[in-house]
Every structure is written in C-alpha cells, then in structure tokens.
Short mmCIF file of C-alpha atoms in Angstrom, two decimals:
data_model
loop_
_atom_site.label_atom_id
_atom_site.label_comp_id
_atom_site.label_asym_id
_atom_site.label_seq_id
_atom_site.Cartn_x
_atom_site.Cartn_y
_atom_site.Cartn_z
CA MET A 282 -100.68 87.15 -24.37
CA GLU A 283 -98.05 84.44 -24.06
CA GLU A 284 -95.10 84.62 -26.83
CA ASN A 285 -94.66 81.60 -29.31
CA LYS A 286 -91.42 80.18 -28.84
CA HIS A 287 -90.29 79.80 -31.78
CA SER A 288 -91.01 83.49 -32.59
CA MET A 289 -87.91 86.03 -34.34
CA GLU A 290 -87.05 88.91 -33.44
CA TYR A 291 -86.64 91.75 -35.33
CA ARG A 292 -84.95 94.46 -35.01
CA VAL A 293 -84.24 97.33 -36.88
CA TRP A 294 -80.15 99.40 -36.36
CA SER A 295 -80.62 102.99 -37.17
CA MET A 296 -77.69 104.75 -39.18
CA GLU A 297 -77.48 105.96 -36.14
CA GLY A 298 -76.44 102.47 -34.18
CA GLU A 299 -79.71 102.98 -32.40
CA THR A 300 -82.31 99.35 -32.22
CA GLN A 301 -85.30 100.59 -33.07
CA GLU A 302 -88.18 97.07 -32.08
CA THR A 303 -90.64 96.81 -35.89
CA ASN A 304 -92.61 94.76 -37.46
CA PRO A 305 -91.42 93.07 -39.94
CA HIS A 306 -93.71 92.55 -42.52
CA SER A 307 -94.37 96.40 -42.29
CA ARG A 308 -94.10 98.14 -46.09
CA HIS A 309 -93.20 101.69 -44.01
CA THR A 310 -89.55 100.38 -42.92
CA ARG A 311 -86.73 103.06 -43.63
CA TYR A 312 -83.92 100.77 -42.64
CA ALA A 313 -82.70 97.41 -43.55
CA ILE A 314 -84.71 94.48 -41.49
CA ARG A 315 -81.46 92.05 -39.48
CA ASP A 316 -82.91 89.23 -38.13
CA THR A 317 -81.21 88.45 -34.78
CA SER A 318 -82.49 85.21 -33.54
CA PRO A 319 -79.62 82.74 -32.88
CA SER A 320 -77.81 81.48 -36.60
CA ARG A 321 -76.94 77.37 -36.96
CA HIS A 322 -73.80 77.39 -38.51
CA THR A 323 -73.84 74.50 -40.48
CA PRO A 324 -70.48 72.65 -41.53
CA TYR A 325 -70.48 73.84 -44.43
CA ALA A 326 -70.56 77.75 -43.61
CA ILE A 327 -68.48 76.56 -41.09
CA ARG A 328 -66.02 75.65 -44.01
CA HIS A 329 -66.07 78.21 -46.17
CA THR A 330 -66.14 81.25 -43.40
CA ARG A 331 -63.11 83.91 -44.97
CA ALA A 332 -60.11 83.44 -42.95
CA PHE A 333 -56.52 83.89 -42.84
CA THR A 334 -54.81 80.13 -44.19
CA LEU A 335 -51.75 78.74 -42.91
CA ILE A 336 -49.35 80.02 -45.88
CA GLU A 337 -51.04 83.31 -46.12
CA THR A 338 -49.25 83.58 -41.67
CA MET A 339 -45.92 82.25 -42.76
CA VAL A 340 -45.66 84.79 -45.47
CA ALA A 341 -46.46 87.71 -43.47
CA ILE A 342 -44.28 86.03 -40.07
CA THR A 343 -41.77 85.85 -42.77
CA LEU A 344 -41.78 89.28 -44.29
CA LEU A 345 -42.03 90.97 -40.68
CA THR A 346 -38.54 89.04 -39.59
CA VAL A 347 -37.15 90.86 -43.35
CA ALA A 348 -38.28 94.16 -42.52
CA ILE A 349 -37.04 93.63 -38.39
CA THR A 350 -33.36 92.36 -39.42
CA ALA A 351 -32.51 93.86 -42.17
CA PRO A 352 -32.45 97.16 -40.85
CA MET A 353 -31.23 95.72 -37.31
CA THR A 354 -28.01 94.07 -39.67
CA LEU A 355 -26.97 97.59 -41.96
CA ALA A 356 -26.94 99.29 -38.51
CA THR A 357 -24.99 97.07 -36.23
CA LYS A 358 -22.67 96.97 -40.10
CA SER A 359 -22.33 100.52 -39.63
CA LEU A 360 -21.84 101.32 -35.98
CA SER A 361 -19.18 98.39 -36.56
CA THR A 362 -17.71 99.93 -39.11
CA ALA A 363 -17.66 103.54 -37.96
CA TYR A 364 -16.01 102.80 -34.74
CA TYR A 365 -13.42 100.75 -36.98
CA ALA A 366 -12.85 104.08 -38.73
CA ARG A 367 -12.34 106.06 -35.81
CA TYR A 368 -10.38 104.71 -33.81
CA THR A 369 -7.69 103.80 -36.38
CA ALA A 370 -8.11 106.32 -38.44
#
C-alpha cells in the first residue's frame, strides 16, 4: 500500500521519553498526540517568538560588567592600602 505524501506522522511521547507509533484517531490513547510533520512558520509566528530584546541584553551585560569590576576595584584598593600601611609603619 503506497503511503499518501500528505499524510501526517503522529507519535506518542511517553513519560519515559520513548516514542510509540499510534493511530491518531484512537480513543484509547494514553498520552498526548504530537504532530511531527515539518512546521511551516508564518511571518507572524517568526516575529512573535520569545527572545531577548536588545535592551534586555544590554542591561544584562551592564550588570555583569559592574558585578565583575566592582570587587576587582575594591580588592586592588585594599591591596594597595595594605602595601602602603606595611611599608610606612
């Protein structure tokens, strides 16, 4: 029997992560049916996907820069103060 080109392949994803072939019209399916056919992205779907914006990325980079440079600056100042106190006493 020749398979129809436009038929969809359905798989059932079990709790263990294994896949099992099943009839999509069966009433006795225990798990959710997932369509694994190639997805067709519309321009609307591509534009509205969840992602980080430029502002969020810049804020994250700024916070990381401050979080790294502040302790390094404090450590440098404390080492120079300790060096100065050690050799002037």
